[in-house]
Short mmCIF file of C-alpha atoms in Angstrom, two decimals:
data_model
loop_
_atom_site.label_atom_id
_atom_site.label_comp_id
_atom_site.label_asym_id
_atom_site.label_seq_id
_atom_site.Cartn_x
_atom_site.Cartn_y
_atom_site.Cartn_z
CA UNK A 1 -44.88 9.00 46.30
CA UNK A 2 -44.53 12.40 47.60
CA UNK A 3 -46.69 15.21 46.53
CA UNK A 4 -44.01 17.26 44.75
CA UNK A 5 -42.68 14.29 42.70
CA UNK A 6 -46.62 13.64 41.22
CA UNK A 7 -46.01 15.88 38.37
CA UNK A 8 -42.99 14.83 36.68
CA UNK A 9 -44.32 11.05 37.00
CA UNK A 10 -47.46 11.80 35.82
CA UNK A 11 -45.67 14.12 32.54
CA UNK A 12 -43.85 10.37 31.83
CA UNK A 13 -46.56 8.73 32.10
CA UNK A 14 -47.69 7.16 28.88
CA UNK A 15 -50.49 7.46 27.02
CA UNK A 16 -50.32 5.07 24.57
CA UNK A 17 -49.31 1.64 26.00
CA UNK A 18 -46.97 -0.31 24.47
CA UNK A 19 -46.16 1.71 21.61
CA UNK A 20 -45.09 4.86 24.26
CA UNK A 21 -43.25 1.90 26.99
CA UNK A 22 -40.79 0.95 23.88
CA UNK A 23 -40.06 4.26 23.63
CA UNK A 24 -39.29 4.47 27.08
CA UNK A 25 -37.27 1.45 27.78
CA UNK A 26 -35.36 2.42 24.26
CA UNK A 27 -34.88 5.79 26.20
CA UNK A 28 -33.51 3.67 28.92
CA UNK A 29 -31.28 1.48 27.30
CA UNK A 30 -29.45 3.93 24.96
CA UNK A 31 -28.39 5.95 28.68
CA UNK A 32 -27.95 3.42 31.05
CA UNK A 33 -26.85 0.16 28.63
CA UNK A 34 -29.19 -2.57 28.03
CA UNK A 35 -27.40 -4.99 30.84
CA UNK A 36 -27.24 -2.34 33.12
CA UNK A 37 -31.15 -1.64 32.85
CA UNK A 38 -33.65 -3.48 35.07
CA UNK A 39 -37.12 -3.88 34.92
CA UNK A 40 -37.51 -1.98 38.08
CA UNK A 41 -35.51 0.86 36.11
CA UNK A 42 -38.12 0.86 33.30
CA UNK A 43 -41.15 0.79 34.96
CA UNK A 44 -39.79 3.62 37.15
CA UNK A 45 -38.87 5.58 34.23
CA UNK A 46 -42.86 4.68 32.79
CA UNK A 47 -44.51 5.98 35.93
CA UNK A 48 -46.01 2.72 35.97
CA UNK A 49 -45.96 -0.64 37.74
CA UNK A 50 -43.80 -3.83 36.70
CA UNK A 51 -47.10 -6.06 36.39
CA UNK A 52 -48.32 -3.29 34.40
CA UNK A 53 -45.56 -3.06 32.10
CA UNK A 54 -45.24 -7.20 31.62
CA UNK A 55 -48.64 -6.26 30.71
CA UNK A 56 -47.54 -5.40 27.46
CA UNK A 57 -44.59 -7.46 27.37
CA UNK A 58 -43.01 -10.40 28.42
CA UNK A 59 -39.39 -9.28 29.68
CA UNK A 60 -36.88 -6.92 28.79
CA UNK A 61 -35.77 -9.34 26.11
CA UNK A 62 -38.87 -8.65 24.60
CA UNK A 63 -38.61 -5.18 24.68
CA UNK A 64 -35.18 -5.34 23.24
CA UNK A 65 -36.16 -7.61 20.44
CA UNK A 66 -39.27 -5.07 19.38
CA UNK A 67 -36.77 -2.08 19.68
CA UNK A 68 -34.17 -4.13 17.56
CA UNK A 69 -37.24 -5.58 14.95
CA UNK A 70 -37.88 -1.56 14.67
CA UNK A 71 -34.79 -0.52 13.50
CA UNK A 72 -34.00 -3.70 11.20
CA UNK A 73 -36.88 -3.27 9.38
CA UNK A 74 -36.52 0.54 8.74
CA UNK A 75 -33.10 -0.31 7.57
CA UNK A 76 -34.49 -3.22 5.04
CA UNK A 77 -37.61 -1.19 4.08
CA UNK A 78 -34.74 1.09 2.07
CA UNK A 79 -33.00 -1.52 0.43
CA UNK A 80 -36.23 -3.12 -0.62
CA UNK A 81 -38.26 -0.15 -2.19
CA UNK A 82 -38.20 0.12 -5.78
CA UNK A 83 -35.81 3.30 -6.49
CA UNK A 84 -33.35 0.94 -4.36
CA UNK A 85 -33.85 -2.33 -6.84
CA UNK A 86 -33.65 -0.19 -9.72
CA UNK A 87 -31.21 1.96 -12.05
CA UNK A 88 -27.36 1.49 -12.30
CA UNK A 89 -25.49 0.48 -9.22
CA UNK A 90 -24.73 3.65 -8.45
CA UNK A 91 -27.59 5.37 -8.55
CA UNK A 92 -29.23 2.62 -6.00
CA UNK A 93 -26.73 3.00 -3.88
CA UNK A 94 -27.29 7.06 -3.97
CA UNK A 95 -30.45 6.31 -3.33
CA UNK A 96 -30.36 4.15 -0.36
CA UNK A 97 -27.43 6.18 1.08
CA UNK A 98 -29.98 8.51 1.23
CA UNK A 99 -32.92 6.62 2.67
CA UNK A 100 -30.37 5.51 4.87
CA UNK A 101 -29.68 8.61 6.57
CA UNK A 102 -33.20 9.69 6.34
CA UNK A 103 -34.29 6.65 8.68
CA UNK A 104 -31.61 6.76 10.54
CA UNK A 105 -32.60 10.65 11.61
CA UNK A 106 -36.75 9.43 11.68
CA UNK A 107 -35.63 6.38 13.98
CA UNK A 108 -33.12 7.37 16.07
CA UNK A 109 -33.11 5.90 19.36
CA UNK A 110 -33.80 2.61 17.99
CA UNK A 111 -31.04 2.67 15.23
CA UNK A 112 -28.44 3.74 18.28
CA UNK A 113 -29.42 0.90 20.03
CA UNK A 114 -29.03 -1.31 16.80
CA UNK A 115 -25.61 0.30 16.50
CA UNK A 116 -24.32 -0.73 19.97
CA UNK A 117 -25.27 -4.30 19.99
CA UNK A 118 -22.87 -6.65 21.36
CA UNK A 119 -24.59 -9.85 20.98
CA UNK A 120 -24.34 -10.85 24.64
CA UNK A 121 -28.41 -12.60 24.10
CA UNK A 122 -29.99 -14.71 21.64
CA UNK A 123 -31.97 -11.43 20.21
CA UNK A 124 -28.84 -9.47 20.43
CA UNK A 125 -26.95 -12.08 17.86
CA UNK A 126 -30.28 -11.80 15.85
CA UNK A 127 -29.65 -8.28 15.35
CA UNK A 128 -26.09 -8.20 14.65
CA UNK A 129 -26.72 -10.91 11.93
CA UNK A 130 -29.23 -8.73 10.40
CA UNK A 131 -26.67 -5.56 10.94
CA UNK A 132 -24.16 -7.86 8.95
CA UNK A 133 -26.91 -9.20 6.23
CA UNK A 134 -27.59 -5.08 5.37
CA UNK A 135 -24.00 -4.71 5.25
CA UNK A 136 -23.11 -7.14 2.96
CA UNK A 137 -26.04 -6.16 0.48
CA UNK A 138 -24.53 -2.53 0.25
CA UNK A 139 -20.83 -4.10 -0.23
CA UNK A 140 -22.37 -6.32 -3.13
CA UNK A 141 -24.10 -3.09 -4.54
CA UNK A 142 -20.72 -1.06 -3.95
CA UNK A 143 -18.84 -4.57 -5.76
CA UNK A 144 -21.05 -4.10 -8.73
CA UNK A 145 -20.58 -0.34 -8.87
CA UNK A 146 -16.78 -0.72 -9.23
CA UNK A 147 -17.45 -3.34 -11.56
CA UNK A 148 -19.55 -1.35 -14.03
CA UNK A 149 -16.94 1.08 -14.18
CA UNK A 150 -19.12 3.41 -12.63
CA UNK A 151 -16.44 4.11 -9.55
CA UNK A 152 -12.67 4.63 -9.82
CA UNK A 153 -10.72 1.14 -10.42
CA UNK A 154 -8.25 1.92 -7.89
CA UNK A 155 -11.12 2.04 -5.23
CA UNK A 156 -11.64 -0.99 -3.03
CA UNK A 157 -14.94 -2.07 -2.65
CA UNK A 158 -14.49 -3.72 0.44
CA UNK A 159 -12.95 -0.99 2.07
CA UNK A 160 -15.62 1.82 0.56
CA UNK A 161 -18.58 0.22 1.72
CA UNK A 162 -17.00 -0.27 5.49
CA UNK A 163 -16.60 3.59 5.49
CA UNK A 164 -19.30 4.26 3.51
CA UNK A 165 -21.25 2.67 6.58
CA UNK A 166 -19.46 4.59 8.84
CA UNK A 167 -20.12 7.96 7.46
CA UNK A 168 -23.80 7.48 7.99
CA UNK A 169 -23.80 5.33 10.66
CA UNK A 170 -21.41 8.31 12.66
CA UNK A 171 -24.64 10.56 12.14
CA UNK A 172 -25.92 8.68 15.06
CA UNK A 173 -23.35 10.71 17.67
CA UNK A 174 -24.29 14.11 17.09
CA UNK A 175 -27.27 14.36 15.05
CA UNK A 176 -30.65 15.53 17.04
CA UNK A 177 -34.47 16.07 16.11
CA UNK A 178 -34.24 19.82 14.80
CA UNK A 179 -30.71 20.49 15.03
CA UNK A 180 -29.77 23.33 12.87
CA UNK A 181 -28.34 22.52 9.48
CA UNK A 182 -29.35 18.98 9.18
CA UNK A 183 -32.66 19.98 6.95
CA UNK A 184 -30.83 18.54 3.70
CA UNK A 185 -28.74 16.30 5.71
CA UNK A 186 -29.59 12.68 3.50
CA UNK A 187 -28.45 14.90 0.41
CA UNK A 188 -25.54 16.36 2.16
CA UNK A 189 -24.57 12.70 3.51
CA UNK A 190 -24.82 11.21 -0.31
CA UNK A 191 -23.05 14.43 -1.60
CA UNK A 192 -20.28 13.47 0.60
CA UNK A 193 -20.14 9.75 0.06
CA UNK A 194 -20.31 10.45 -3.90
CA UNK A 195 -17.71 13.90 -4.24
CA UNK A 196 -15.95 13.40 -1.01
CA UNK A 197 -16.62 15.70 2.58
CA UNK A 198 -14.38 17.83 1.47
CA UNK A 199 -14.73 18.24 -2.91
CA UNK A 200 -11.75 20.61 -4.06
CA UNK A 201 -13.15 23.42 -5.29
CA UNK B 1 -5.12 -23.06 40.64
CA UNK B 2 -5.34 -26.11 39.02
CA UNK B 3 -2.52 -27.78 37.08
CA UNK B 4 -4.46 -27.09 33.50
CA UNK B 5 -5.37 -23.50 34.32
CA UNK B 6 -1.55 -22.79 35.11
CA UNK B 7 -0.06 -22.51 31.47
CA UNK B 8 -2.82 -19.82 29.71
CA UNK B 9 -2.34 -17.81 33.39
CA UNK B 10 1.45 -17.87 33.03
CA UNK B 11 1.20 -17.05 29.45
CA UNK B 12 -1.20 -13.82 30.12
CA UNK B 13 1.42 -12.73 33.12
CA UNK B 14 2.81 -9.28 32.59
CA UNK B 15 5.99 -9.00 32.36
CA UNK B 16 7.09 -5.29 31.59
CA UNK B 17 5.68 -3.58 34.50
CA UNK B 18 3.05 -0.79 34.31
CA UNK B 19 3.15 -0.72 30.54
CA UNK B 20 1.28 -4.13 30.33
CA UNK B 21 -1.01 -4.12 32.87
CA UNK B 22 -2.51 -0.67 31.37
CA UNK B 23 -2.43 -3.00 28.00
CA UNK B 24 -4.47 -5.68 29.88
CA UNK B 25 -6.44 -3.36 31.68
CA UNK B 26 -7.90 -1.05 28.41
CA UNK B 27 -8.06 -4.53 26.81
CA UNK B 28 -10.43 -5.21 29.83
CA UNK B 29 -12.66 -1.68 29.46
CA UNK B 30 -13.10 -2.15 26.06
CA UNK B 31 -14.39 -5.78 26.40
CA UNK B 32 -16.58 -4.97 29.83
CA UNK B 33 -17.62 -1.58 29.77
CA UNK B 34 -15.33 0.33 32.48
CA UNK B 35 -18.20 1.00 34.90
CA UNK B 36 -18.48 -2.92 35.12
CA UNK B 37 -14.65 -3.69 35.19
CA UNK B 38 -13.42 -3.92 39.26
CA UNK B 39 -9.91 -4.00 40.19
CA UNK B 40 -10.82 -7.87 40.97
CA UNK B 41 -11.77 -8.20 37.19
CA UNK B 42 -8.40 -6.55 36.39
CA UNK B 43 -6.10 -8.65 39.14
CA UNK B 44 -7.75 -11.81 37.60
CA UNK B 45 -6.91 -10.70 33.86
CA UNK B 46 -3.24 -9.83 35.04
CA UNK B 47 -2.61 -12.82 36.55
CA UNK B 48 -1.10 -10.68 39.94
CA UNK B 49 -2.48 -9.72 42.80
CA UNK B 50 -4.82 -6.98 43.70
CA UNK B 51 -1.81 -5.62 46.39
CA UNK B 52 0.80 -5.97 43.11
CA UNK B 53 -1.24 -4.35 40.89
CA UNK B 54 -1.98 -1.19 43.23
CA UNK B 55 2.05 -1.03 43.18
CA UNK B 56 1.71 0.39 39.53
CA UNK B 57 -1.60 2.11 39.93
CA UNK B 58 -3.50 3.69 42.61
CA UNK B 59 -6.84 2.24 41.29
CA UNK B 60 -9.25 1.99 38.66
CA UNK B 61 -9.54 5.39 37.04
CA UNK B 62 -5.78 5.88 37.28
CA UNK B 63 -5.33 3.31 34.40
CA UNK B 64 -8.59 5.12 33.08
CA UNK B 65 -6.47 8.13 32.95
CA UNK B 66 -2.89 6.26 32.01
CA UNK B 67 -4.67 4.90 29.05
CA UNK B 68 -6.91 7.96 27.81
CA UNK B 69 -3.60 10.52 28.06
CA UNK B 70 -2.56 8.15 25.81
CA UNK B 71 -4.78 8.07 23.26
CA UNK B 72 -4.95 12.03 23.75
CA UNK B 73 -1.20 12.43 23.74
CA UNK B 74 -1.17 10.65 20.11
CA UNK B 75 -3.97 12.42 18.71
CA UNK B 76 -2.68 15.82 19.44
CA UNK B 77 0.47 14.83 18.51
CA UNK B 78 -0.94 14.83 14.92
CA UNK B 79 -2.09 18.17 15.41
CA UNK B 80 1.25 19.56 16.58
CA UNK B 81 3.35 17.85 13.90
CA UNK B 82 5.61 20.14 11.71
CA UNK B 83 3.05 18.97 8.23
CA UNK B 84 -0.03 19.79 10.37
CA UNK B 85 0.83 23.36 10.83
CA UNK B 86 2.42 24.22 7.63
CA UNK B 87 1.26 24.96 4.09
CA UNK B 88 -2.61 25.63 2.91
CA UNK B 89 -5.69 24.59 5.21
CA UNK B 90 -6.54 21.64 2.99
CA UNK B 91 -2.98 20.14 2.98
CA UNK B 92 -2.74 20.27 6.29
CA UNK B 93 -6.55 18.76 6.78
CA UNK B 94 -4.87 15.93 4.46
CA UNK B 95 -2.21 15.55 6.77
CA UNK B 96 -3.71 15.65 9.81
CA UNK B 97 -6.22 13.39 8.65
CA UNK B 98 -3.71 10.30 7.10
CA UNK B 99 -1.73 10.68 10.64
CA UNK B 100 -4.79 10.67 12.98
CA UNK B 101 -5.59 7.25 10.78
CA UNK B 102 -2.08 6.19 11.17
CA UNK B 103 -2.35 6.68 15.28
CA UNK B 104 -5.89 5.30 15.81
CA UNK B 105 -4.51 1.93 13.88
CA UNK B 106 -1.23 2.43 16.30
CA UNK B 107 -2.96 2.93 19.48
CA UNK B 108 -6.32 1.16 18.60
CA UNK B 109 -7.23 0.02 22.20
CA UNK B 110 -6.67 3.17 23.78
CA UNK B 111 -8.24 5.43 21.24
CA UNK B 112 -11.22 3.16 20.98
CA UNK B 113 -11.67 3.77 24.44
CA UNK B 114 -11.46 7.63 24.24
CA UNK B 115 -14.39 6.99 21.71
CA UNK B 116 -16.17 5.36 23.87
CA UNK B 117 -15.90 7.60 27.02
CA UNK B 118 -19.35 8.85 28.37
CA UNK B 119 -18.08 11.37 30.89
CA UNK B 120 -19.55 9.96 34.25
CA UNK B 121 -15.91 10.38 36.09
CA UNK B 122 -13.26 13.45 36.60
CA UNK B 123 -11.21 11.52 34.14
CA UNK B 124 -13.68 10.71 31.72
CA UNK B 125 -14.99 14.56 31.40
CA UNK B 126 -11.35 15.45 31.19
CA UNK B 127 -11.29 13.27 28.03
CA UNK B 128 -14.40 14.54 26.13
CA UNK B 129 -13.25 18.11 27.10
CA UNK B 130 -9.95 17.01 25.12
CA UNK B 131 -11.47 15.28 22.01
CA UNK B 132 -14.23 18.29 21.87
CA UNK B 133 -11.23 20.55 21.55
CA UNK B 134 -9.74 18.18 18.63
CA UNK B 135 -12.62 18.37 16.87
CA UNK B 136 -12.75 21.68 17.53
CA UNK B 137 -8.97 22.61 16.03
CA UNK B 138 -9.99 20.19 13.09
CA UNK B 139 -13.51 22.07 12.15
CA UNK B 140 -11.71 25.35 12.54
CA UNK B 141 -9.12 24.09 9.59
CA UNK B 142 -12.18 23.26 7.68
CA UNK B 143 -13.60 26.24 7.67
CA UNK B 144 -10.13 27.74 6.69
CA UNK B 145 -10.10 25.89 3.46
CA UNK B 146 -13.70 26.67 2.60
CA UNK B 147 -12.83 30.46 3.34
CA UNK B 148 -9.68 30.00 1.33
CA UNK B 149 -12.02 29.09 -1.32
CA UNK B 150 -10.08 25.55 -1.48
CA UNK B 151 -13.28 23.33 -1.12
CA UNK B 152 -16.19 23.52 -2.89
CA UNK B 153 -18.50 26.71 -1.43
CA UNK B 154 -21.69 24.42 -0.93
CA UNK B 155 -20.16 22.32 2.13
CA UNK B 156 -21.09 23.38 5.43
CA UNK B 157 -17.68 23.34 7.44
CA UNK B 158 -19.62 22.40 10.40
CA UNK B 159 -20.89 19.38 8.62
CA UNK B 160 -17.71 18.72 6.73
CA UNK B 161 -16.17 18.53 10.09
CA UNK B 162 -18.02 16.22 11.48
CA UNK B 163 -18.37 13.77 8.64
CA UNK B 164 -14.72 13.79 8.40
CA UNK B 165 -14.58 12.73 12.07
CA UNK B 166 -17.07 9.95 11.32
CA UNK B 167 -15.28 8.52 8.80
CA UNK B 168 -12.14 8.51 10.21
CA UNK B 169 -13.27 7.32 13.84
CA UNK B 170 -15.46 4.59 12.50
CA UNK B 171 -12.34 2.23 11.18
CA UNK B 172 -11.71 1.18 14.90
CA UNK B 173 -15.32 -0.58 14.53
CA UNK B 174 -13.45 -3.11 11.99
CA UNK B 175 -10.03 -2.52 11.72
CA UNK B 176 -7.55 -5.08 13.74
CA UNK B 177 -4.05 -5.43 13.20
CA UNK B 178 -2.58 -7.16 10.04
CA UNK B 179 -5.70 -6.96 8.45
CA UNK B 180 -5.36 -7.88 4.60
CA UNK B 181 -6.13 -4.84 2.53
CA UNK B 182 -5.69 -2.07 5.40
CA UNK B 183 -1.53 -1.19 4.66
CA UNK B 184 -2.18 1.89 2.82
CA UNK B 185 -5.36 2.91 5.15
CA UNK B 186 -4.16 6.22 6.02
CA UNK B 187 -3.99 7.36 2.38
CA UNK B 188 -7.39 5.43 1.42
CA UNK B 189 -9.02 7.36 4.14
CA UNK B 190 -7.50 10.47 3.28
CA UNK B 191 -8.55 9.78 -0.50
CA UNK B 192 -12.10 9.20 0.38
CA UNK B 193 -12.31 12.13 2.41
CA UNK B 194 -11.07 14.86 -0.25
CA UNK B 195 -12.76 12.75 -3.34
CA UNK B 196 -15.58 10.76 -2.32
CA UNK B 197 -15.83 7.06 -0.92
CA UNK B 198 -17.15 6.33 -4.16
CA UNK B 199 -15.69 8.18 -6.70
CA UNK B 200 -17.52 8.73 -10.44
CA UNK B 201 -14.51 6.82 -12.62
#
């Protein structure tokens, strides 16, 4: 290693073991493409040695499988808390259109990952089952909704809670960590899903 | 070849030219990834030669660029229609917006790859300079009709914008051809956009 490359290694380097290499390889994946991304790239990208890094874990399956554990469980921590499980349809599904969009912003880089699974590996499967298990507990909540009467009878519930998925899930593409305007974005993403993106005046 | 390999090679074997090897091929890059797709990959796929197949195109990022001008073509196509340029900001956002639906369900292989494009190529940079100017024409509309005082003064056109993209890009995620429940999809999408996915009966 060269002198005048020292610095930029050393400013990667992390401090804080695994915790700061799954942030890394994450890093790595989301640019390159998990198949695309060796071990080799991800220790490089660490500053660090591969015996370190299998140090803290076993393979890049491993790493792909805490990324992927990460995300699914932000995702299920907002269906499960108790202003999601309680109230009329609607307002749970406000709610966790909300918390939604707020974990998707806190968790990022893992929840882009989630979103680009292909299910290629065993872990990869996992994850889109899990992707598929949160979907279907919206479309249930959106079901209920219509059947309440709480949402317009000539909406299909099927149909709303695909594109109510893909609203917020299209917040991964441009949103950043401080971008301007995106303060009140969970409200402004609920807002939309609730009085359309674009409400007549 | 082997005698049982014969019939599903003859069946997959092109036979209008050009046309249906850039079918195959996008087919191919949206299964692969283009970066891992080689002309081998797309020979093999054809059922032709690699000589017969650089008859029709001069290599890889040619059908890259066949298939993307495509996708473009269509999209601003919607944008240049006679409905899309007449009349008030929003009712040309509607229109735009049940056409672009209408053409992504037309041309789903080739505008799912345009979404997909990360802009490592000529080609590829080409094609996020031409969707970033879409977007572009379509958040300048928006903020016509919240100028015009046509949509409600709270939304951010900026935002609007690119919620309204989200929604209407994510459908290639799940829609397919024939799918039961997707014939009036252009309108549904349109519907959700100006009165909310879920809207209060």
């Amino acid at each position: 290693m060269s002198e005048s490359t020292a610095p930029a290694r050393r400013a990667r380097r992390p401090s804080g073991g695994a915790g700061s290499l799954l942030e890394i390889a994450v890093g790595e994946f989301n640019t390159r493409g998990y198949d695309a991304t060796s071990m080799e790239d991800l220790s490089r990208a660490a500053g660090i040695t591969k015996s370190s890094f299998y140090h803290h874990f076993s393979g890049k399956e491993a790493l792909l499988r805490a990324a992927l554990e990460r995300a699914v469980d932000g995702l299920f921590g907002v269906l499960d808390s108790p202003s999601a499980t309680t109230g009329s349809p609607t307002e749970r599904l406000r709610t966790i259109v909300r918390d939604q969009v707020a974990v998707l912003m806190a968790e990022l880089p893992y929840v882009t990952l989630l979103l680009r699974v292909r299910g290629n590996t065993e872990t990869e499967r996992w994850a889109l089952e899990r992707r598929r298990a949160f979907d279907a507990a919206i479309a249930t909540l959106v079901r209920d909704a219509v059947d309440a009467g709480e949402v317009r009878s000539d909406v299909d519930p099927a149909l709303a809670a695909r594109l109510l998925s893909g609203v917020v899930n299209s917040i991964v593409e441009w949103y950043r960590p401080g971008r301007p305007g995106t303060a009140t974005l969970p409200d402004d993403v609920a807002a939309a899903a609730f009085t359309g993106i674009l409400p007549a005046r």
